[in-house]
């Protein structure tokens, strides 16, 4: 006799009615009550008003009471509303008599297929409307829609919206259908429906603002700039009508940077703009080593010089690499190796 | 309650489905047009009236009889509150079939058929799921011109089937085949209309009978 075990719903992955942990409504309600009670206790503990205790206050209080050095923010202690912690789950899809609620239930992926059905219906409506307009010769011309600020929902966002797993092929089919709907001349009718599936992308590139010149008590124009290189931080103040005098941390440049290479680095922005003897500079620098401080002051002075110079020359400076922050830092040593890259000597035996 | 269920079975055509269609309607909807002689399936030969210029013509008298039986059967199933599942794998009519099913209050499946839908339902859906009591095939072939998997699965699960069989289809495992065209839009709209009307009629009749019983 051999016992046959059939896989039940609890062991399978693709389950519509019962998930691995069933969150009944009563359970979620209890969790919400406990959360609210805990919130009031926490407010009392922190000495704040329980009525006006927001989620940010809760986060701050928890971070204060349970300090944790763990890197992953998700691993630290947190206290959030139960709806954020327990993911939304599908309830049972059929009624008492056994008849499913949704007409596409037997396909397996009812939300996705009903979405496709709806979108296709919108497409047919638009085509019908278009045909009506063509019959009356009122067809509007296609205006170029500005696509820059919007993107379609990603596959993961769509999965969250539908509470169902999708394959890449299905997702791409849905996006193609939406694009087809949008491309039609009369697609503007269904604008609202399409907007449900598109998201605004914030304009990324922020134009770098060049600060205007400031004037000190003597009436001399000056401008400030900041620069960093490795661990060195520098601030430079460049004055107009100068003789090319440079002071670093109160010390003259010749005494602070005895090496020629460092002084050449400081000279480079001025030499590039042909303003070698025309500006004075007073800088402060801390951290880093000899070469790092020189590089930091160079970047700071180049940034300060932007205010004195035309936009075209700023572009030349940028192309020359004077305005780019140098991201190179010391690479960490790894275990099992002697240095960052150097491995231990390999011995054959 | 017992009388409610047994009364319709005593009449041969309780729901009077014969009046829903006529031979002229079928002809105007081009139901008699089959595929070319080369595509003919051997088991469809009894249902074919003849062949003109290589195109098979389906015998509409037989179609009338089969259609009447099939509609009568669906009406009885709908009267007894059974679950009806419309199946079709024709991309052109996918939207039409789904809309018909939605209007009737029944179910549709015009998408990719996952292997274990009927045979492995308790794993796919959950433990208490109820399977369809009738499968209606508005096109019994799938996209690769092979018999739809659901015909075989329904036969395995003892679920009766009603299906529109064209001249290149296999009518074997379908309980109530309807020889007819499944490619023309007019023919499909006619079938959808007929099924919709029978199901709605049967459901209304059921509601009326229940109301009468309650009044008594």
XYZ file of N, CA, C and O in Angstrom, chain B residues 29-186:
632
model
N -26.779 35.209 -41.950
C -25.573 35.378 -41.137
C -24.418 34.524 -41.653
O -23.375 34.455 -41.000
N -24.608 33.862 -42.791
C -23.552 33.078 -43.466
C -23.035 31.942 -42.602
O -21.843 31.652 -42.582
N -23.966 31.300 -41.870
C -23.576 30.194 -40.994
C -23.246 28.955 -41.821
O -22.506 28.079 -41.381
N -23.800 28.881 -43.047
C -23.631 27.679 -43.842
C -22.257 27.603 -44.506
O -21.883 26.565 -45.051
N -21.473 28.683 -44.470
C -20.191 28.689 -45.185
C -19.125 27.965 -44.373
O -18.895 28.289 -43.222
N -18.501 26.971 -45.003
C -17.429 26.250 -44.330
C -16.089 26.601 -44.946
O -15.986 27.527 -45.748
N -15.073 25.840 -44.580
C -13.743 26.080 -45.146
C -13.606 25.359 -46.476
O -14.556 24.773 -46.967
N -12.392 25.387 -47.029
C -12.171 24.735 -48.318
C -12.130 23.218 -48.146
O -11.968 22.706 -47.038
N -12.238 22.521 -49.290
C -12.328 21.058 -49.264
C -11.109 20.428 -48.590
O -11.219 19.460 -47.868
N -9.923 21.039 -48.770
C -8.704 20.471 -48.209
C -8.669 20.493 -46.690
O -8.038 19.662 -46.068
N -9.419 21.481 -46.077
C -9.417 21.608 -44.623
C -10.461 20.726 -43.967
O -10.611 20.745 -42.762
N -11.200 19.967 -44.774
C -12.341 19.259 -44.199
C -11.898 18.198 -43.221
O -10.960 17.438 -43.483
N -12.589 18.127 -42.073
C -12.324 17.067 -41.101
C -13.217 15.879 -41.436
O -14.362 16.042 -41.803
N -12.674 14.676 -41.273
C -13.411 13.482 -41.700
C -14.734 13.334 -40.962
O -15.738 12.954 -41.553
N -14.751 13.668 -39.655
C -15.967 13.466 -38.857
C -17.036 14.521 -39.111
O -18.136 14.425 -38.589
N -16.691 15.544 -39.904
C -17.695 16.558 -40.206
C -18.462 16.218 -41.467
O -19.399 16.915 -41.825
N -18.061 15.161 -42.149
C -18.717 14.846 -43.432
C -20.218 14.636 -43.326
O -20.950 15.079 -44.213
N -20.755 13.991 -42.260
C -22.218 13.859 -42.187
C -22.938 15.211 -42.155
O -24.079 15.309 -42.575
N -22.270 16.262 -41.591
C -22.954 17.541 -41.448
C -22.834 18.433 -42.671
O -23.421 19.503 -42.708
N -22.035 17.992 -43.665
C -21.814 18.878 -44.819
C -22.835 18.576 -45.900
O -23.054 17.430 -46.265
N -23.481 19.635 -46.394
C -24.503 19.487 -47.428
C -23.863 19.197 -48.775
O -24.323 18.324 -49.508
N -22.796 19.936 -49.079
C -22.148 19.733 -50.372
C -20.927 20.614 -50.484
O -20.536 21.279 -49.529
N -20.366 20.600 -51.670
C -19.139 21.353 -51.892
C -19.289 22.150 -53.185
O -19.619 21.594 -54.220
N -19.121 23.483 -53.094
C -19.253 24.294 -54.309
C -17.952 25.055 -54.528
O -17.510 25.800 -53.653
N -17.363 24.878 -55.710
C -16.094 25.546 -56.057
C -15.071 25.337 -54.933
O -14.444 26.273 -54.467
N -14.969 24.107 -54.481
C -14.008 23.727 -53.442
C -14.373 24.182 -52.032
O -13.632 23.881 -51.104
N -15.463 24.959 -51.863
C -15.814 25.407 -50.514
C -16.957 24.549 -49.977
O -17.969 24.368 -50.660
N -16.802 24.046 -48.733
C -17.837 23.192 -48.143
C -19.025 24.020 -47.681
O -18.846 25.105 -47.128
N -20.221 23.485 -47.909
C -21.446 24.148 -47.441
C -22.067 23.241 -46.390
O -22.275 22.052 -46.623
N -22.358 23.844 -45.224
C -22.896 23.054 -44.110
C -24.406 22.927 -44.266
O -25.076 23.875 -44.691
N -24.935 21.755 -43.893
C -26.365 21.498 -44.045
C -27.148 22.244 -42.977
O -27.052 21.925 -41.780
N -27.902 23.265 -43.363
C -28.550 24.120 -42.375
C -29.733 23.439 -41.677
O -30.067 23.819 -40.557
N -30.343 22.421 -42.325
C -31.440 21.701 -41.632
C -30.901 21.003 -40.397
O -31.467 21.089 -39.302
N -29.750 20.315 -40.564
C -29.115 19.651 -39.414
C -28.686 20.681 -38.379
O -28.833 20.472 -37.174
N -28.163 21.818 -38.893
C -27.744 22.876 -37.971
C -28.913 23.356 -37.132
O -28.763 23.574 -35.923
N -30.075 23.509 -37.800
C -31.275 23.943 -37.062
C -31.588 22.993 -35.913
O -31.817 23.413 -34.788
N -31.576 21.668 -36.235
C -31.907 20.683 -35.191
C -30.913 20.763 -34.044
O -31.288 20.836 -32.866
N -29.609 20.751 -34.416
C -28.567 20.766 -33.383
C -28.633 22.035 -32.547
O -28.445 22.010 -31.329
N -28.899 23.147 -33.225
C -28.964 24.432 -32.518
C -30.117 24.449 -31.524
O -29.992 24.931 -30.396
N -31.231 23.877 -31.970
C -32.395 23.837 -31.077
C -32.099 23.003 -29.838
O -32.383 23.422 -28.710
N -31.470 21.823 -30.048
C -31.113 20.969 -28.902
C -30.158 21.701 -27.958
O -30.322 21.697 -26.736
N -29.131 22.332 -28.575
C -28.107 22.992 -27.765
C -28.692 24.149 -26.953
O -28.427 24.281 -25.757
N -29.532 24.985 -27.620
C -30.123 26.130 -26.909
C -31.057 25.662 -25.809
O -31.081 26.232 -24.717
N -31.806 24.606 -26.089
C -32.692 24.040 -25.076
C -31.885 23.589 -23.860
O -32.244 23.861 -22.710
N -30.758 22.911 -24.134
C -29.918 22.426 -23.053
C -29.353 23.575 -22.221
O -29.369 23.543 -20.989
N -28.842 24.621 -22.903
C -28.280 25.768 -22.152
C -29.371 26.421 -21.325
O -29.127 26.838 -20.182
N -30.601 26.489 -21.902
C -31.687 27.118 -21.152
C -31.965 26.333 -19.869
O -32.156 26.923 -18.803
N -31.979 24.987 -19.995
C -32.214 24.187 -18.787
C -31.118 24.386 -17.758
O -31.374 24.482 -16.560
N -29.872 24.437 -18.224
C -28.746 24.646 -17.300
C -28.888 26.002 -16.606
O -28.696 26.110 -15.384
N -29.225 27.028 -17.399
C -29.360 28.373 -16.815
C -30.533 28.419 -15.844
O -30.466 29.075 -14.806
N -31.616 27.685 -16.183
C -32.797 27.632 -15.301
C -32.429 27.045 -13.941
O -32.899 27.498 -12.903
N -31.531 26.012 -13.979
C -31.139 25.380 -12.732
C -29.953 26.070 -12.072
O -29.281 25.501 -11.212
N -29.683 27.326 -12.466
C -28.613 28.150 -11.891
C -27.251 27.490 -11.997
O -26.488 27.418 -11.036
N -26.964 26.993 -13.163
C -25.647 26.409 -13.375
C -24.662 27.462 -13.854
O -25.051 28.513 -14.349
N -23.375 27.182 -13.696
C -22.336 28.110 -14.149
C -22.018 27.790 -15.600
O -21.706 26.651 -15.941
N -22.101 28.811 -16.469
C -21.826 28.614 -17.897
C -20.544 29.349 -18.243
O -20.372 30.502 -17.867
N -19.654 28.678 -18.936
C -18.381 29.295 -19.302
C -18.272 29.353 -20.815
O -18.297 28.334 -21.493
N -18.175 30.566 -21.359
C -18.003 30.755 -22.802
C -16.522 30.669 -23.123
O -15.711 31.370 -22.535
N -16.175 29.824 -24.069
C -14.774 29.672 -24.458
C -14.634 29.955 -25.936
O -15.424 29.474 -26.757
N -13.611 30.753 -26.280
C -13.324 30.979 -27.694
C -11.898 31.468 -27.762
O -11.486 32.271 -26.946
N -11.153 30.985 -28.733
C -9.779 31.441 -28.801
C -9.553 32.292 -30.045
O -8.411 32.516 -30.443
N -10.663 32.812 -30.624
C -10.520 33.681 -31.792
C -10.280 35.097 -31.302
O -11.090 35.644 -30.560
N -9.185 35.687 -31.700
C -8.831 37.019 -31.218
C -9.821 38.089 -31.657
O -10.071 39.034 -30.947
N -10.417 37.911 -32.873
C -11.320 38.961 -33.367
C -12.548 39.090 -32.490
O -13.114 40.162 -32.356
N -13.012 37.940 -31.935
C -14.305 37.948 -31.240
C -14.147 37.858 -29.737
O -15.116 37.699 -29.020
N -12.911 37.992 -29.249
C -12.645 37.893 -27.818
C -13.476 38.903 -27.038
O -14.157 38.558 -26.076
N -13.486 40.140 -27.496
C -14.221 41.191 -26.799
C -15.717 40.933 -26.839
O -16.420 41.083 -25.836
N -16.210 40.488 -28.012
C -17.652 40.220 -28.173
C -18.106 39.132 -27.210
O -19.125 39.270 -26.514
N -17.322 38.051 -27.138
C -17.701 36.915 -26.286
C -17.696 37.329 -24.814
O -18.605 36.983 -24.054
N -16.652 38.087 -24.435
C -16.581 38.513 -23.029
C -17.750 39.436 -22.674
O -18.336 39.321 -21.590
N -18.099 40.357 -23.615
C -19.232 41.249 -23.333
C -20.522 40.452 -23.208
O -21.344 40.724 -22.339
N -20.705 39.446 -24.101
C -21.924 38.611 -24.039
C -22.021 37.934 -22.677
O -23.073 37.957 -22.034
N -20.891 37.356 -22.247
C -20.899 36.651 -20.965
C -21.229 37.591 -19.824
O -22.002 37.269 -18.932
N -20.666 38.795 -19.893
C -20.912 39.754 -18.816
C -22.376 40.167 -18.768
O -22.971 40.290 -17.708
N -22.974 40.358 -19.964
C -24.384 40.771 -20.004
C -25.306 39.675 -19.482
O -26.326 39.954 -18.870
N -24.923 38.387 -19.749
C -25.771 37.288 -19.278
C -25.634 37.086 -17.779
O -26.481 36.454 -17.164
N -24.507 37.544 -17.206
C -24.223 37.218 -15.815
C -23.492 35.902 -15.693
O -23.460 35.297 -14.620
N -22.928 35.427 -16.816
C -22.163 34.173 -16.794
C -20.684 34.494 -16.990
O -20.292 35.648 -16.914
N -19.897 33.461 -17.272
C -18.448 33.648 -17.268
C -17.839 33.363 -18.639
O -18.434 32.681 -19.450
N -16.649 33.934 -18.880
C -16.000 33.760 -20.188
C -14.523 33.484 -20.002
O -13.920 33.914 -19.023
N -13.977 32.786 -20.958
C -12.533 32.543 -20.969
C -12.056 32.566 -22.404
O -12.131 31.565 -23.105
N -11.555 33.748 -22.857
C -11.106 33.841 -24.251
C -9.619 34.105 -24.303
O -9.110 34.665 -25.271
N -8.907 33.703 -23.239
C -7.466 33.978 -23.188
C -6.713 32.667 -23.169
O -7.298 31.602 -23.284
N -5.430 32.760 -22.946
C -4.599 31.562 -22.901
C -5.078 30.611 -21.808
O -5.254 30.994 -20.672
N -5.301 29.352 -22.204
C -5.872 28.384 -21.269
C -4.744 27.740 -20.472
O -3.924 27.010 -21.026
N -4.697 28.000 -19.171
C -3.638 27.392 -18.362
C -3.978 25.925 -18.136
O -5.115 25.576 -17.870
N -2.946 25.066 -18.203
C -3.162 23.620 -18.236
C -4.119 23.056 -17.218
O -5.004 22.275 -17.541
N -3.965 23.430 -15.947
C -4.736 22.741 -14.917
C -5.994 23.464 -14.474
O -6.457 23.274 -13.355
N -6.570 24.282 -15.336
C -7.716 25.083 -14.899
C -8.881 24.241 -14.396
O -9.451 24.519 -13.360
N -9.262 23.233 -15.205
C -10.383 22.395 -14.783
C -9.900 21.199 -13.969
O -10.482 20.847 -12.958
N -8.815 20.558 -14.460
C -8.373 19.320 -13.820
C -7.633 19.565 -12.511
O -7.612 18.702 -11.653
N -7.022 20.759 -12.365
C -6.241 21.031 -11.164
C -6.804 22.238 -10.423
O -6.069 23.009 -9.813
N -8.140 22.384 -10.488
C -8.766 23.621 -10.020
C -8.530 23.882 -8.537
O -8.345 25.025 -8.125
N -8.529 22.827 -7.714
C -8.411 23.057 -6.274
C -7.052 23.596 -5.898
O -6.907 24.262 -4.878
N -6.041 23.317 -6.733
C -4.710 23.863 -6.476
C -4.606 25.277 -7.029
O -4.054 26.170 -6.409
N -5.180 25.493 -8.219
C -5.073 26.799 -8.874
C -5.874 27.860 -8.155
O -5.412 28.967 -7.946
N -7.119 27.543 -7.803
C -8.010 28.577 -7.267
C -8.136 28.545 -5.754
O -8.158 29.578 -5.125
N -8.281 27.390 -5.163
C -8.541 27.316 -3.726
C -9.328 26.062 -3.483
O -9.696 25.357 -4.409
N -9.609 25.726 -2.194
C -10.228 24.425 -1.989
C -11.727 24.392 -2.246
O -12.242 23.367 -2.589
N -12.442 25.522 -2.075
C -13.897 25.418 -2.200
C -14.467 25.798 -3.554
O -15.650 26.071 -3.663
N -13.643 25.804 -4.610
C -14.088 26.352 -5.888
C -15.163 25.455 -6.529
O -15.176 24.234 -6.338
N -16.061 26.104 -7.287
C -17.106 25.358 -8.003
C -16.792 25.442 -9.487
O -16.595 26.530 -10.029
N -16.746 24.291 -10.133
C -16.391 24.276 -11.550
C -17.598 24.634 -12.410
O -18.739 24.470 -11.981
N -17.373 25.070 -13.662
C -18.519 25.373 -14.533
C -19.359 24.124 -14.793
O -18.837 23.008 -14.840
N -20.684 24.349 -14.973
C -21.583 23.219 -15.252
C -21.810 23.032 -16.738
O -22.379 22.025 -17.156
N -21.391 24.023 -17.556
C -21.529 23.909 -19.003
C -20.446 24.745 -19.657
O -20.162 25.856 -19.218
N -19.843 24.186 -20.704
C -18.851 24.942 -21.467
C -19.419 25.207 -22.848
O -19.840 24.271 -23.518
N -19.442 26.458 -23.270
C -19.943 26.775 -24.616
C -18.746 27.225 -25.454
O -18.119 28.237 -25.149
N -18.456 26.472 -26.493
C -17.342 26.824 -27.376
C -17.883 27.559 -28.580
O -18.596 26.979 -29.392
N -17.509 28.852 -28.678
C -17.930 29.583 -29.878
C -16.929 29.378 -30.994
O -17.133 29.823 -32.114
N -15.805 28.717 -30.701
C -14.859 28.312 -31.723
C -14.053 27.204 -31.097
O -13.403 27.421 -30.081
N -14.153 25.982 -31.632
C -13.564 24.879 -30.875
C -12.094 24.632 -31.178
O -11.505 23.707 -30.648
N -11.495 25.501 -32.033
C -10.063 25.353 -32.281
C -9.310 26.441 -31.534
O -9.858 27.501 -31.259
N -8.044 26.189 -31.227
C -7.226 27.241 -30.614
C -6.381 27.917 -31.702
O -6.553 27.637 -32.887
N -5.471 28.806 -31.285
C -4.741 29.621 -32.270
C -3.830 28.833 -33.183
O -3.334 29.360 -34.174
N -3.580 27.556 -32.853
C -2.697 26.745 -33.690
C -3.508 25.739 -34.508
O -2.943 24.779 -35.021
N -4.839 25.971 -34.595
C -5.757 25.112 -35.362
C -5.770 23.684 -34.859
O -5.868 22.737 -35.635
N -5.650 23.540 -33.539
C -5.815 22.211 -32.935
C -7.024 22.258 -32.022
O -7.392 23.351 -31.576
N -7.634 21.094 -31.711
C -8.815 21.134 -30.823
C -8.445 21.736 -29.473
O -7.378 21.449 -28.917
N -9.322 22.591 -28.979
C -9.085 23.294 -27.711
C -8.950 22.285 -26.570
O -9.702 21.317 -26.502
N -7.972 22.543 -25.702
C -7.706 21.626 -24.581
C -8.929 21.474 -23.679
O -9.138 20.422 -23.077
N -9.732 22.522 -23.623
C -10.877 22.500 -22.712
C -11.907 21.432 -23.075
O -12.625 20.944 -22.197
N -11.972 21.047 -24.358
C -12.946 20.013 -24.775
C -12.600 18.709 -24.063
O -13.446 18.046 -23.453
N -11.282 18.382 -24.122
C -10.833 17.129 -23.510
C -10.953 17.199 -21.998
O -11.399 16.263 -21.343
N -10.591 18.364 -21.419
C -10.653 18.512 -19.966
C -12.078 18.434 -19.459
O -12.340 17.839 -18.412
N -13.011 19.043 -20.200
C -14.424 18.995 -19.779
C -14.927 17.561 -19.824
O -15.657 17.123 -18.934
N -14.507 16.818 -20.841
C -14.910 15.412 -20.933
C -14.352 14.626 -19.755
O -15.025 13.778 -19.173
N -13.110 14.963 -19.355
C -12.495 14.271 -18.210
C -13.246 14.576 -16.918
O -13.404 13.714 -16.062
N -13.695 15.847 -16.774
C -14.344 16.258 -15.528
C -15.853 16.077 -15.586
O -16.553 16.590 -14.719
N -16.366 15.361 -16.594
C -17.806 15.128 -16.743
C -18.610 16.417 -16.816
O -19.663 16.545 -16.203
N -18.087 17.396 -17.537
C -18.821 18.655 -17.729
C -19.362 18.633 -19.149
O -18.594 18.473 -20.103
N -20.699 18.812 -19.350
C -21.242 18.781 -20.717
C -20.756 19.991 -21.511
O -20.482 21.050 -20.958
N -20.636 19.798 -22.821
C -20.130 20.865 -23.695
C -21.096 21.133 -24.832
O -21.712 20.226 -25.375
N -21.188 22.415 -25.176
C -21.930 22.829 -26.377
C -20.900 23.547 -27.233
O -20.142 24.366 -26.730
N -20.826 23.223 -28.533
C -19.790 23.883 -29.323
C -20.167 24.092 -30.762
O -20.864 23.253 -31.348
N -19.717 25.233 -31.305
C -19.916 25.507 -32.734
C -18.752 24.850 -33.458
O -17.595 25.221 -33.242
N -19.034 23.848 -34.297
C -17.968 23.143 -35.004
C -17.968 23.547 -36.479
O -18.991 23.433 -37.147
N -16.841 23.982 -36.950
C -16.678 24.348 -38.354
C -16.216 23.110 -39.115
O -15.980 22.065 -38.516
N -16.046 23.225 -40.422
C -15.717 22.036 -41.216
C -14.317 21.490 -40.936
O -14.022 20.358 -41.295
N -13.452 22.285 -40.280
C -12.126 21.750 -39.975
C -12.000 21.319 -38.521
O -10.895 21.093 -38.042
N -13.133 21.228 -37.792
C -13.072 20.880 -36.369
C -13.444 19.424 -36.141
O -14.094 18.804 -36.983
N -13.106 18.931 -34.943
C -13.421 17.566 -34.556
C -14.612 17.599 -33.607
O -14.502 18.073 -32.491
N -15.791 17.091 -34.055
C -16.972 17.188 -33.198
C -17.086 16.069 -32.178
O -18.084 15.959 -31.480
N -16.064 15.226 -32.057
C -16.168 14.001 -31.258
C -16.575 14.201 -29.807
O -17.596 13.726 -29.362
N -15.758 14.913 -29.039
C -15.994 14.949 -27.596
C -17.011 15.996 -27.162
O -17.264 16.137 -25.984
N -17.576 16.736 -28.099
C -18.540 17.785 -27.725
C -19.919 17.148 -27.620
O -20.356 16.464 -28.548
N -20.599 17.372 -26.470
C -21.897 16.722 -26.244
C -22.970 17.262 -27.188
O -23.786 16.511 -27.691
N -23.028 18.577 -27.381
C -24.034 19.148 -28.284
C -23.334 19.973 -29.362
O -23.218 21.186 -29.258
N -22.802 19.341 -30.398
C -22.132 20.134 -31.429
C -23.157 20.897 -32.270
O -24.288 20.466 -32.423
N -22.735 22.053 -32.764
C -23.574 22.839 -33.669
C -22.754 23.066 -34.922
O -21.880 23.935 -34.948
N -22.981 22.291 -35.982
C -22.184 22.536 -37.190
C -22.522 23.910 -37.755
O -23.683 24.240 -37.947
N -21.504 24.758 -37.959
C -21.757 26.102 -38.453
C -20.458 26.862 -38.592
O -19.413 26.423 -38.121
N -20.537 28.013 -39.224
C -19.372 28.848 -39.475
C -18.926 29.539 -38.187
O -19.745 30.065 -37.448
N -17.625 29.516 -37.898
C -17.144 30.228 -36.703
C -16.170 31.340 -37.053
O -15.494 31.879 -36.177
N -16.089 31.678 -38.356
C -15.117 32.694 -38.746
C -15.729 34.044 -39.101
O -15.078 35.059 -38.950
N -17.012 34.041 -39.575
C -17.587 35.336 -39.972
C -18.083 36.125 -38.777
O -18.675 35.548 -37.861
N -17.902 37.449 -38.797
C -18.415 38.262 -37.680
C -19.923 38.176 -37.533
O -20.443 38.148 -36.416
N -20.644 38.123 -38.674
C -22.119 38.056 -38.599
C -22.563 36.777 -37.905
O -23.474 36.796 -37.065
